[in-house]
Coordinates of C-alpha atoms in Angstrom, one line a residue:
Chain A
M1 CA -13.0 -21.2 -3.1
S2 CA -16.1 -20.7 -1.8
S3 CA -16.9 -24.3 -1.1
Q4 CA -17.7 -25.0 2.8
E5 CA -17.8 -28.4 4.7
D6 CA -20.5 -29.3 7.1
G7 CA -20.2 -29.0 10.7
A8 CA -16.8 -29.0 10.4
A9 CA -15.4 -27.9 14.4
E10 CA -16.8 -29.2 17.2
P11 CA -16.5 -27.3 19.9
G12 CA -13.4 -26.8 22.2
P13 CA -9.9 -27.3 20.3
D14 CA -8.9 -30.5 22.4
T15 CA -11.4 -32.6 20.5
V16 CA -10.9 -31.6 17.0
G17 CA -8.8 -34.4 15.5
P18 CA -7.0 -35.1 12.2
S19 CA -9.8 -37.3 11.6
S20 CA -11.7 -34.8 9.5
S21 CA -9.1 -33.9 7.2
S22 CA -10.8 -33.1 3.8
S23 CA -7.4 -33.2 1.9
S24 CA -7.4 -35.3 -1.4
T25 CA -3.7 -35.6 -0.7
D26 CA -3.0 -39.1 0.9
N27 CA -3.1 -39.8 4.7
D28 CA 0.1 -41.0 6.1
A29 CA 0.3 -43.6 7.5
T30 CA 2.1 -42.0 10.8
T31 CA 0.7 -40.7 13.5
G32 CA 0.4 -37.3 11.9
D33 CA -1.1 -37.5 9.4
I34 CA 0.1 -34.5 6.1
I35 CA -3.0 -32.4 4.9
S36 CA -2.6 -29.3 2.6
V37 CA -3.8 -26.5 3.2
T38 CA -3.2 -22.7 1.8
I39 CA -1.1 -20.3 3.7
G40 CA -1.1 -16.5 3.4
A41 CA 1.9 -14.7 3.5
T42 CA 2.0 -10.8 3.7
V43 CA 5.0 -9.2 1.9
P44 CA 6.5 -5.0 1.7
T45 CA 4.3 -4.0 -0.9
G46 CA 5.8 -3.8 -4.5
F47 CA 7.2 -6.7 -3.5
E48 CA 5.0 -9.5 -4.1
H49 CA 6.4 -11.4 -7.3
T50 CA 9.8 -11.3 -5.4
A51 CA 8.1 -13.2 -2.7
A52 CA 6.3 -15.9 -5.0
E53 CA 9.9 -16.2 -6.8
E54 CA 11.2 -17.3 -3.2
V55 CA 8.2 -19.4 -2.2
K56 CA 8.7 -21.0 -5.8
E57 CA 12.7 -21.2 -5.5
K58 CA 12.4 -23.0 -2.4
I59 CA 9.2 -24.7 -1.2
G60 CA 8.4 -25.1 -5.2
V61 CA 5.1 -24.3 -5.4
D62 CA 3.5 -21.2 -7.5
A63 CA 2.2 -17.8 -5.2
R64 CA -1.2 -16.5 -6.7
I65 CA -0.8 -12.9 -6.0
S66 CA -3.9 -11.2 -4.4
K67 CA -5.5 -8.3 -5.7
D68 CA -5.3 -7.0 -2.2
R69 CA -1.5 -5.7 -2.4
G70 CA 1.3 -6.7 -0.1
R71 CA -0.7 -10.4 0.0
I72 CA 0.2 -13.7 -1.8
Y73 CA -1.4 -17.3 -1.4
F74 CA 0.6 -20.4 -2.1
P75 CA -0.4 -24.2 -1.1
I76 CA 1.7 -26.5 1.3
T77 CA 1.3 -30.1 3.0
T78 CA 2.2 -29.3 6.5
D79 CA 5.3 -31.4 6.0
K80 CA 6.9 -28.7 4.7
L81 CA 5.4 -26.1 7.2
F82 CA 8.8 -25.7 9.1
Q83 CA 10.1 -24.9 5.8
V84 CA 8.3 -21.2 5.2
H85 CA 8.8 -19.7 7.8
L86 CA 12.3 -19.7 6.1
L87 CA 11.4 -17.1 3.6
R88 CA 12.9 -14.0 4.2
S89 CA 10.4 -12.5 1.8
V90 CA 8.1 -12.4 4.4
D91 CA 6.4 -10.6 6.9
N92 CA 3.2 -12.4 8.7
L93 CA 1.9 -16.2 7.8
F94 CA -1.1 -17.4 8.5
V95 CA -3.4 -20.5 7.1
V96 CA -6.5 -20.2 5.4
V97 CA -9.5 -21.3 6.8
E98 CA -11.9 -20.0 4.5
E99 CA -11.1 -17.8 0.9
Y100 CA -14.4 -16.0 -1.2
D101 CA -13.4 -14.2 -4.2
N102 CA -16.4 -13.1 -4.6
Y103 CA -18.8 -12.4 -1.3
Q104 CA -21.6 -11.1 -1.9
F105 CA -22.2 -9.1 0.8
K106 CA -26.4 -8.1 2.1
E107 CA -27.9 -4.4 1.8
S108 CA -27.9 -3.5 4.9
K109 CA -25.7 -3.3 8.1
E110 CA -27.6 -5.7 10.4
E111 CA -28.0 -8.1 7.9
T112 CA -24.5 -8.5 6.9
L113 CA -23.1 -8.4 10.3
M114 CA -25.8 -11.5 10.7
E115 CA -24.3 -13.5 8.4
L116 CA -21.0 -13.4 9.7
Q117 CA -22.1 -14.4 12.7
E118 CA -23.4 -17.4 10.7
L119 CA -20.3 -17.5 9.3
A120 CA -18.7 -18.9 12.1
S121 CA -20.1 -22.1 12.5
K122 CA -20.2 -22.9 9.3
L123 CA -16.3 -22.4 8.3
P124 CA -13.7 -25.6 7.8
W125 CA -12.2 -24.6 10.7
T126 CA -10.4 -28.2 11.4
N127 CA -7.2 -28.7 9.0
A128 CA -6.5 -25.0 9.9
L129 CA -6.9 -25.3 13.1
E130 CA -4.7 -28.9 13.0
V131 CA -1.8 -26.4 10.8
W132 CA -1.7 -23.8 13.7
K133 CA -1.2 -27.1 16.6
L134 CA 1.6 -28.0 14.5
N135 CA 3.3 -24.8 13.6
R136 CA 3.1 -24.0 17.7
T137 CA 5.5 -26.8 18.1
F138 CA 8.2 -24.8 15.8
K139 CA 7.3 -21.5 17.6
K140 CA 9.8 -20.9 21.0
K141 CA 7.8 -19.7 23.6
K142 CA 8.8 -16.4 23.3
G143 CA 5.8 -14.8 25.3
Y144 CA 2.4 -12.9 24.9
R145 CA 2.2 -10.1 22.6
K146 CA 2.1 -6.9 24.2
G147 CA -0.8 -3.9 24.4
G148 CA -2.3 -5.2 20.8
N149 CA -3.2 -2.4 18.9
G150 CA -3.5 -4.0 15.4
T151 CA -0.8 -2.7 13.9
K152 CA 3.0 -5.0 13.9
G153 CA 4.4 -5.6 16.8
K154 CA 6.9 -3.6 18.0
P155 CA 10.0 -5.5 17.4
K156 CA 11.9 -7.1 20.3
S157 CA 15.7 -7.9 20.9
E158 CA 16.5 -11.2 20.3
A159 CA 19.3 -11.5 22.4
A160 CA 17.8 -10.4 26.2
G161 CA 21.8 -7.8 26.7
A162 CA 21.1 -6.7 22.8
T163 CA 20.4 -2.6 23.8
V164 CA 18.7 -0.7 21.5
A165 CA 20.1 2.5 21.5
D166 CA 17.3 4.8 19.9
T167 CA 13.4 4.3 19.3
E168 CA 12.8 2.7 16.2
Q169 CA 10.4 4.6 13.6
Q170 CA 7.3 2.4 14.2
E171 CA 5.6 1.2 11.2
L172 CA 2.7 2.8 9.8
P173 CA -0.5 1.1 8.9
Q174 CA -0.9 0.6 5.0
A175 CA -3.1 3.0 3.7
T176 CA -5.2 2.3 0.3
S177 CA -6.9 4.1 -1.9
T178 CA -10.4 3.4 -1.1
V179 CA -12.0 4.9 2.2
E180 CA -11.5 3.1 5.2
N181 CA -8.7 0.3 6.1
Q182 CA -9.1 -0.4 9.4
T183 CA -6.8 -2.5 11.9
E184 CA -9.3 -3.2 14.7
E185 CA -9.4 -5.5 18.0
S186 CA -11.6 -8.2 18.6
V187 CA -13.8 -8.7 20.8
P188 CA -14.1 -7.4 24.7
E189 CA -13.6 -10.0 27.0
A190 CA -17.2 -11.5 28.6
E191 CA -17.0 -12.6 31.6
S192 CA -20.0 -14.4 32.5
D193 CA -19.4 -17.0 29.3
T194 CA -16.5 -18.8 31.4
Q195 CA -18.3 -19.6 34.3
D196 CA -21.7 -21.1 33.0
S197 CA -20.3 -23.2 30.8
V198 CA -22.3 -26.4 29.5
E199 CA -19.8 -27.9 28.2
A200 CA -20.1 -31.9 27.9
A201 CA -16.4 -32.8 27.6
P202 CA -14.4 -31.4 30.2
R203 CA -12.1 -29.0 28.6
A204 CA -7.9 -29.6 29.2
I205 CA -6.9 -26.1 28.1
L206 CA -8.3 -23.4 28.1
I207 CA -8.0 -21.2 24.5
K208 CA -7.8 -17.2 24.3
F209 CA -8.3 -16.0 21.0
R210 CA -8.5 -12.5 19.5
V211 CA -10.6 -11.5 15.6
T212 CA -8.5 -9.1 13.9
C213 CA -10.5 -7.3 11.4
N214 CA -8.1 -5.5 8.0
R215 CA -11.7 -4.1 5.6
A216 CA -10.9 -1.5 2.7
G217 CA -13.6 -1.0 0.6
D218 CA -15.3 2.0 0.2
K219 CA -18.9 -0.4 -0.5
H220 CA -19.1 -1.9 2.6
S221 CA -22.2 -0.6 5.3
F222 CA -20.0 -2.3 8.4
S223 CA -16.8 -1.0 9.9
S224 CA -13.8 -3.2 10.8
N225 CA -14.5 -2.9 13.9
E226 CA -17.9 -4.2 14.2
A227 CA -17.2 -7.0 11.9
A228 CA -14.7 -8.3 14.3
R229 CA -17.2 -7.6 17.5
D230 CA -20.0 -9.8 15.7
F231 CA -17.9 -12.5 13.8
G232 CA -15.4 -12.3 16.9
G233 CA -18.3 -13.2 19.0
A234 CA -20.0 -16.0 16.5
V235 CA -16.6 -17.3 16.9
Q236 CA -16.3 -17.5 20.7
E237 CA -19.9 -18.4 20.9
F238 CA -19.0 -21.8 18.9
F239 CA -15.4 -23.0 20.3
Q240 CA -16.0 -21.3 23.7
W241 CA -12.5 -19.7 23.6
K242 CA -11.8 -17.0 26.2
A243 CA -11.9 -13.8 24.2
D244 CA -8.1 -12.0 25.2
M245 CA -7.4 -8.8 23.3
T246 CA -3.2 -9.3 24.7
K247 CA -2.5 -12.8 25.7
F248 CA -4.4 -14.5 23.2
D249 CA -3.5 -18.7 21.6
I250 CA -5.2 -18.1 18.4
E251 CA -5.5 -14.5 16.3
V252 CA -8.6 -15.2 13.7
L253 CA -7.7 -13.2 10.7
L254 CA -10.6 -11.2 8.9
N255 CA -10.0 -9.9 5.5
I256 CA -12.0 -8.2 3.6
H257 CA -10.9 -6.6 0.8
N258 CA -13.7 -5.2 -1.6
V259 CA -15.9 -8.2 -2.6
E260 CA -12.5 -10.6 -1.8
V261 CA -12.6 -12.1 2.2
V262 CA -10.1 -14.2 3.8
I263 CA -10.5 -15.8 7.3
G264 CA -7.3 -17.1 8.6
I265 CA -5.3 -18.0 11.5
A266 CA -2.2 -16.3 12.0
L267 CA 1.1 -18.4 11.8
T268 CA 3.5 -16.0 13.7
E269 CA 3.2 -13.8 16.6
E270 CA 5.3 -11.4 15.6
S271 CA 6.2 -10.3 12.6
L272 CA 9.4 -11.6 10.8
H273 CA 10.1 -8.0 9.3
R274 CA 12.9 -7.3 12.0
R275 CA 14.7 -10.3 12.7
N276 CA 18.3 -9.3 11.8
I277 CA 18.3 -5.9 13.8
S278 CA 18.7 -5.7 17.5
H279 CA 20.3 -1.5 17.3
F280 CA 17.7 0.4 15.7
G281 CA 18.5 3.7 14.2
P282 CA 15.4 6.3 13.4
T283 CA 15.4 4.8 9.9
T284 CA 16.1 1.4 10.0
L285 CA 14.8 -0.8 7.1
R286 CA 12.5 -4.1 7.7
S287 CA 14.6 -7.2 6.9
T288 CA 12.0 -8.3 4.1
L289 CA 11.8 -5.1 2.2
C290 CA 15.9 -5.7 2.2
Y291 CA 15.1 -8.8 1.2
G292 CA 13.2 -7.9 -1.7
M293 CA 15.9 -5.2 -2.6
L294 CA 18.4 -7.8 -2.8
R295 CA 17.0 -10.2 -5.0
L296 CA 16.0 -8.0 -7.1
C297 CA 20.0 -7.2 -8.1
K298 CA 20.2 -10.8 -8.4
P299 CA 23.2 -11.2 -6.1
Q300 CA 26.5 -13.6 -8.2
P301 CA 29.6 -15.8 -6.4
S302 CA 31.9 -12.6 -5.6
D303 CA 30.1 -10.0 -6.2
I304 CA 31.9 -6.7 -4.4
I305 CA 28.3 -5.0 -2.9
L306 CA 28.4 -1.3 -1.8
D307 CA 26.0 -0.1 0.8
P308 CA 27.5 4.1 1.3
M309 CA 24.7 4.8 3.6
C310 CA 24.2 2.0 5.2
G311 CA 22.2 3.7 8.4
T312 CA 22.4 0.6 11.4
G313 CA 23.7 -2.0 8.3
A314 CA 20.1 -3.6 7.5
I315 CA 20.7 -3.8 4.1
P316 CA 24.1 -5.5 3.6
L317 CA 23.5 -7.5 6.5
E318 CA 20.5 -9.3 5.2
G319 CA 23.3 -10.0 2.4
A320 CA 25.9 -11.6 3.8
I321 CA 23.2 -13.7 5.4
E322 CA 21.0 -15.1 2.9
F323 CA 23.4 -14.2 -0.5
N324 CA 26.8 -15.1 1.0
S325 CA 28.7 -15.6 -1.5
S326 CA 29.0 -12.6 -2.6
F327 CA 31.1 -9.4 -0.2
Y328 CA 29.5 -6.7 1.4
I329 CA 30.8 -3.3 1.9
A330 CA 29.0 -1.1 4.6
G331 CA 29.6 2.7 5.0
D332 CA 28.3 5.8 6.5
N333 CA 29.7 9.4 8.1
Y334 CA 27.9 8.9 11.3
D335 CA 29.5 7.6 14.2
M336 CA 26.6 6.0 15.5
A337 CA 25.2 4.5 12.2
V338 CA 28.6 2.8 12.0
N339 CA 28.9 1.5 15.5
R340 CA 25.0 0.6 15.2
T341 CA 26.2 -1.3 11.9
V342 CA 29.4 -3.1 13.8
N343 CA 26.8 -4.1 16.7
N344 CA 24.4 -5.7 15.0
I345 CA 26.3 -7.9 12.7
C346 CA 28.2 -9.2 16.3
H347 CA 25.2 -10.1 17.3
I348 CA 24.1 -12.0 14.3
Q349 CA 27.2 -13.9 14.2
K350 CA 27.4 -14.3 18.1
R351 CA 23.8 -16.0 17.1
R352 CA 25.1 -18.1 14.9
A353 CA 28.5 -19.1 16.9
D354 CA 26.2 -20.0 19.8
K355 CA 24.6 -21.9 17.2
G356 CA 27.0 -24.2 16.7
S357 CA 27.9 -22.1 12.8
I358 CA 30.6 -20.9 11.6
S359 CA 30.3 -17.0 12.9
G360 CA 32.0 -15.1 10.7
L361 CA 30.0 -12.7 8.0
P362 CA 31.2 -12.0 4.6
I363 CA 31.4 -8.3 5.5
D364 CA 32.9 -4.7 6.9
T365 CA 31.6 -1.0 8.1
V366 CA 33.9 1.7 7.1
R367 CA 33.5 4.8 8.1
W368 CA 33.1 7.8 5.3
D369 CA 31.6 10.4 3.2
L370 CA 29.6 9.2 -0.1
C371 CA 30.3 12.1 -2.2
S372 CA 33.4 11.3 -1.7
L373 CA 34.0 7.7 -1.8
P374 CA 38.0 6.7 -0.7
M375 CA 37.4 3.4 -3.1
R376 CA 38.8 2.5 -6.6
T377 CA 37.4 3.4 -9.5
S378 CA 35.5 0.6 -10.9
S379 CA 35.6 -1.8 -8.2
V380 CA 32.4 -2.3 -6.7
D381 CA 29.5 -4.7 -8.8
I382 CA 26.9 -3.5 -6.9
I383 CA 25.8 -0.9 -5.1
I384 CA 22.5 -0.7 -2.4
T385 CA 21.0 1.5 -0.5
D386 CA 17.7 3.7 1.0
M387 CA 18.7 7.3 0.0
P388 CA 17.6 10.1 2.5
F389 CA 13.8 11.0 2.0
G390 CA 14.1 14.3 2.8
K391 CA 11.5 13.6 5.6
R392 CA 12.5 11.1 8.7
M393 CA 16.7 12.0 7.5
G394 CA 18.0 15.2 5.5
S395 CA 15.9 18.0 4.1
R396 CA 14.4 17.7 0.6
K397 CA 17.1 20.6 -0.5
K398 CA 19.7 19.0 1.1
N399 CA 18.4 16.4 -1.8
W400 CA 19.0 18.2 -4.4
D401 CA 22.5 18.9 -3.6
L402 CA 23.3 15.3 -2.7
Y403 CA 21.7 13.5 -5.6
P404 CA 23.4 14.2 -8.3
S405 CA 26.7 14.8 -6.0
C406 CA 26.2 10.9 -4.5
L407 CA 24.9 9.3 -8.1
R408 CA 28.1 10.7 -10.0
E409 CA 30.4 9.4 -6.9
M410 CA 28.5 5.6 -7.2
A411 CA 29.2 5.6 -11.1
R412 CA 32.5 5.8 -10.6
V413 CA 33.4 2.9 -8.2
C414 CA 30.5 0.5 -10.1
R415 CA 31.8 -1.5 -12.2
P416 CA 31.0 -0.1 -16.2
G417 CA 29.1 -2.1 -18.1
S418 CA 28.6 -4.8 -16.2
G419 CA 27.5 -2.8 -12.4
K420 CA 24.2 -2.3 -11.1
A421 CA 22.2 0.0 -8.9
V422 CA 19.3 -0.5 -6.4
L423 CA 18.1 2.8 -5.1
L424 CA 15.6 3.1 -2.5
T425 CA 14.1 6.7 -2.3
Q426 CA 10.7 8.8 -1.8
D427 CA 12.2 11.3 -3.3
K428 CA 11.6 10.5 -7.3
K429 CA 11.0 13.4 -8.6
C430 CA 14.6 15.1 -7.8
F431 CA 16.3 11.3 -8.1
S432 CA 14.7 10.9 -11.4
K433 CA 16.8 14.5 -12.4
A434 CA 19.5 13.5 -11.3
I435 CA 20.1 10.4 -13.2
S436 CA 18.8 12.0 -16.9
R437 CA 21.8 14.5 -15.8
M438 CA 24.3 12.2 -15.6
G439 CA 25.8 12.1 -18.9
G440 CA 24.3 8.5 -19.2
L441 CA 26.2 6.8 -17.3
W442 CA 23.2 5.3 -15.2
R443 CA 20.4 3.6 -16.9
K444 CA 17.3 2.4 -15.1
L445 CA 16.4 -0.9 -16.0
H446 CA 13.0 -1.8 -13.4
T447 CA 11.1 0.2 -10.2
V448 CA 9.2 -1.3 -8.2
W449 CA 6.8 0.9 -6.0
V450 CA 6.9 0.4 -2.5
N451 CA 5.4 1.2 1.0
V452 CA 7.9 2.6 3.8
G453 CA 6.3 3.6 6.7
G454 CA 3.5 4.8 5.4
L455 CA 5.4 7.3 2.7
H456 CA 5.3 5.9 -1.5
A457 CA 8.5 5.3 -2.1
G458 CA 10.1 3.7 -5.5
V459 CA 13.0 1.2 -5.5
Y460 CA 14.8 2.2 -9.1
L461 CA 17.4 -0.8 -10.3
L462 CA 20.0 1.1 -12.4
K463 CA 22.6 -0.6 -14.9
R464 CA 26.0 1.0 -15.1
T465 CA 26.5 2.1 -18.6
E466 CA 30.1 2.1 -20.1
A467 CA 30.2 5.1 -20.3
V468 CA 33.8 6.0 -19.1
N469 CA 34.2 9.8 -17.8
L470 CA 37.7 11.8 -18.3
L471 CA 38.6 11.9 -14.8
M472 CA 37.8 8.2 -13.8
V473 CA 40.0 7.3 -16.7
I474 CA 42.6 9.3 -15.3
S475 CA 41.5 8.3 -12.0
L476 CA 41.9 4.7 -13.1
Q477 CA 45.0 5.2 -14.7
N478 CA 46.8 6.9 -11.5
S479 CA 45.5 3.8 -9.1
N480 CA 46.1 0.9 -11.4
P481 CA 49.9 1.6 -13.1
G482 CA 50.7 -0.6 -15.3
T483 CA 48.1 -3.2 -15.3
G484 CA 46.1 -1.7 -17.2
Y485 CA 42.1 -1.6 -16.8
C486 CA 39.8 -4.8 -17.2
Y487 CA 36.8 -5.7 -17.7
C488 CA 35.0 -8.6 -15.8
S489 CA 32.2 -9.6 -18.3
D490 CA 30.8 -13.1 -16.4
Chain B
M1 CA 38.4 -4.2 8.9
K2 CA 39.7 -7.3 6.0
L3 CA 42.4 -7.3 3.4
L4 CA 39.8 -7.9 0.8
T5 CA 38.2 -4.2 2.3
H6 CA 41.7 -2.8 2.2
N7 CA 42.4 -3.7 -1.7
M8 CA 39.6 -1.8 -2.6
L9 CA 40.3 1.1 -0.5
T10 CA 42.2 4.3 -1.7
S11 CA 43.4 7.4 0.0
H12 CA 41.7 10.4 -1.5
V13 CA 42.6 13.1 -0.2
K14 CA 43.1 16.0 -2.6
G15 CA 46.3 16.5 -4.5
V16 CA 47.0 13.0 -4.0
T17 CA 47.5 11.1 -7.2
K18 CA 49.2 7.9 -5.8
G19 CA 47.1 7.1 -3.0
Y20 CA 47.2 3.7 -3.2
P21 CA 47.7 1.4 -1.5
L22 CA 47.0 2.3 1.5
L23 CA 50.1 1.5 4.4
I24 CA 48.3 -0.2 7.4
K25 CA 49.5 0.0 10.6
A26 CA 48.1 -2.2 13.2
T27 CA 48.6 -2.5 16.4
E28 CA 45.7 -5.1 17.3
V29 CA 44.7 -7.9 14.8
K30 CA 41.9 -10.3 15.2
M31 CA 40.9 -13.5 13.5
N32 CA 37.3 -14.6 12.4
E33 CA 36.6 -17.8 11.0
V34 CA 34.2 -17.2 8.0
E35 CA 33.2 -20.3 5.6
F36 CA 35.3 -21.3 3.0
N37 CA 34.0 -21.2 -0.8
P38 CA 36.7 -21.9 -3.6
Q39 CA 34.0 -20.2 -6.2
F40 CA 34.2 -16.9 -4.1
V41 CA 38.0 -16.6 -4.0
S42 CA 38.9 -18.0 -7.8
R43 CA 36.7 -15.4 -8.8
M44 CA 37.4 -12.6 -6.9
I45 CA 41.4 -12.7 -7.5
P46 CA 40.9 -11.1 -10.9
K47 CA 39.5 -7.8 -9.5
L48 CA 42.1 -7.8 -6.9
E49 CA 45.5 -5.8 -7.0
W50 CA 47.4 -8.5 -6.1
S51 CA 50.6 -7.2 -5.8
A52 CA 48.7 -4.8 -2.8
L53 CA 47.4 -7.9 -1.0
V54 CA 51.1 -9.4 -0.6
Q55 CA 52.2 -6.0 0.6
A56 CA 49.4 -5.9 3.6
A57 CA 50.2 -9.8 4.2
D58 CA 53.4 -8.5 4.4
E59 CA 52.6 -5.9 7.0
L60 CA 50.4 -8.1 9.1
G61 CA 53.0 -10.5 9.5
Q62 CA 50.0 -12.8 7.7
R63 CA 52.6 -13.2 4.1
Q64 CA 53.8 -16.7 5.0
D65 CA 54.5 -18.5 2.0
L66 CA 51.7 -16.2 -0.2
P67 CA 54.0 -15.9 -3.7
G68 CA 54.6 -12.6 -5.3
E69 CA 52.9 -13.1 -8.2
L70 CA 50.2 -15.2 -9.5
V71 CA 50.0 -19.1 -10.5
P72 CA 48.8 -19.7 -13.2
D73 CA 45.7 -22.9 -13.2
Y74 CA 45.4 -21.6 -9.6
E75 CA 41.7 -22.2 -9.6
K76 CA 42.1 -25.7 -8.9
N77 CA 44.8 -25.0 -6.5
E78 CA 42.6 -25.4 -3.4
D79 CA 45.6 -25.3 -1.1
F80 CA 46.4 -22.2 -2.4
L81 CA 42.5 -20.9 -2.4
K82 CA 42.6 -21.5 1.3
K83 CA 45.5 -19.0 2.2
V84 CA 44.2 -16.9 -0.3
H85 CA 40.5 -16.9 2.0
R86 CA 42.1 -16.5 4.7
L87 CA 44.0 -13.3 4.1
L88 CA 41.3 -11.8 2.4
L89 CA 38.2 -12.5 4.7
E90 CA 39.8 -14.2 8.3
V91 CA 42.1 -11.6 9.2
E92 CA 40.9 -8.3 10.5
V93 CA 42.5 -5.5 11.6
I94 CA 41.0 -4.4 14.7
E95 CA 42.9 -1.2 15.9
G96 CA 45.4 1.0 14.2
C97 CA 45.3 3.1 11.3
L98 CA 45.9 3.1 7.2
Q99 CA 48.2 5.6 6.1
C100 CA 48.4 7.4 2.6
P101 CA 51.5 6.4 0.8
E102 CA 51.8 9.8 -1.0
S103 CA 51.1 12.8 2.0
G104 CA 51.4 10.4 5.3
R105 CA 47.7 11.1 6.7
E106 CA 47.0 9.0 8.9
F107 CA 43.3 7.5 9.3
P108 CA 42.6 6.0 12.2
I109 CA 41.0 2.2 13.0
S110 CA 39.1 1.5 15.5
R111 CA 36.8 -1.5 17.1
G112 CA 37.3 -2.8 13.3
I113 CA 36.2 0.8 11.2
P114 CA 38.4 2.6 9.5
N115 CA 37.5 6.3 9.7
M116 CA 38.4 8.0 6.2
L117 CA 36.3 10.7 7.0
L118 CA 38.5 14.1 5.4
S119 CA 38.8 17.8 7.4
E120 CA 37.2 20.2 5.4
D121 CA 40.1 21.4 4.2
E122 CA 41.6 18.0 2.9
A123 CA 38.7 17.1 0.8

């Protein structure tokens, strides 16, 4: 994995051609050669396996899960590049230039940084740059990223006219358990370089770039800042590109996680994770996390899926789009939340109509109190929701009352025996206690530990047991007179 | 509000035992095209209260020739499934209200969203 190509790329992007393709795949007879590369994807931590499943299902290849949490890698041929952009569980994509799974750093900082600089000219850039070029043809020109500070960019509204109701919660950078993990910027602009260029071949376009370095581990002698600076400087020298922190064409990624070093080129300009939402609320969940939660409960055709605390509707909306043979009912007690949900649904429907597709989605919105759901007993197949954490919304004290009441009500409406719930919460103690005191109505099947806005949270997959309490039996008799009660067992 | 949702909704006013189905009084109804999936419809039918769907369709003047009872082998009858699909997913009540059949309490529907919140003394 650490083999290097000699004299890979020539300086200047317009001289990088397909002729130096080094892969073992057959070359196409047509103009564009098909080359084989490794794609890296960042995914919500905890959902790496779910993402790998989706890759297997949609691209047909096996993905490798990195020790650096929140990343998966998989091989593709360039004819499949477009499909990679259709993956719903990935936040960001990049093409790998080179990976080292056991990089031996030098003792001193000076030597290490020197070595990084030397690396720049030795890396096999060619294929990765080809993929970057190809990738550009897929993307609409969205303009440049503003205010680069390395963390995930602020999500943009898709349609020019869409209003953003509230300021959304910015995703905090993920913390690791080791000492440092900074995301840093690139080399500052060097004014003089571009003037006295000694390039023989005339440059048709001036390529602008930046380097983003993510470093984690406690044995490094250098900071991510320093690595980005020195590596970036060497890249600039080698390619004669111009460094620009905000208006860049190419983003080079330098990811260092202990002894794992990956150099890549970004394929996504802004994170894909807020794709469905144009109307944000204070705690809107990213769509990739919603997708991961939905995959966990494996929605079946005709499943009735409830989100009783839907907020801006991120989860049911992702479901209505991606798992569209089920039906989603989104509910909340807060009027701004239900309005935003409806706005988000309308926005997506309009987007679909504009593309000429059938626009209607299998989703509805209701305003209700989740502790007293106006729903028939045992009428719902799956309950999926993001429960108040008690930090940004609600309070810990409130959770002690809220959790048991809502879990009980959710158990009432959920079909005994076949029903499931997927619940995200950070208040793990309160949640576990509430479940255990519930007379066996719910059974924990699986828990995924995730990171939501810097908070350590759990996604609990629960099974609704066969247990039915007396109140439920009475309400069933009242609401289904004469028809008896039947289980939908498939 | 779609009729599929209506089929699941019930009145939860305190003391009410016969709160289903809610009566629909619509002042604005829209049609919204949704992709037809026969498997979805045929699997959904057993989960429905059929008589409540028929009643709702009647109240909206959308019943057309929907049978009062389910016919056998409906799973293979695509015409029938398409009619049910249309009623469940494509008819939307935008403005109006839902009424509890026992207490008479009205729950307003606005922008397609039924407001089922109860006041403190009703809960």
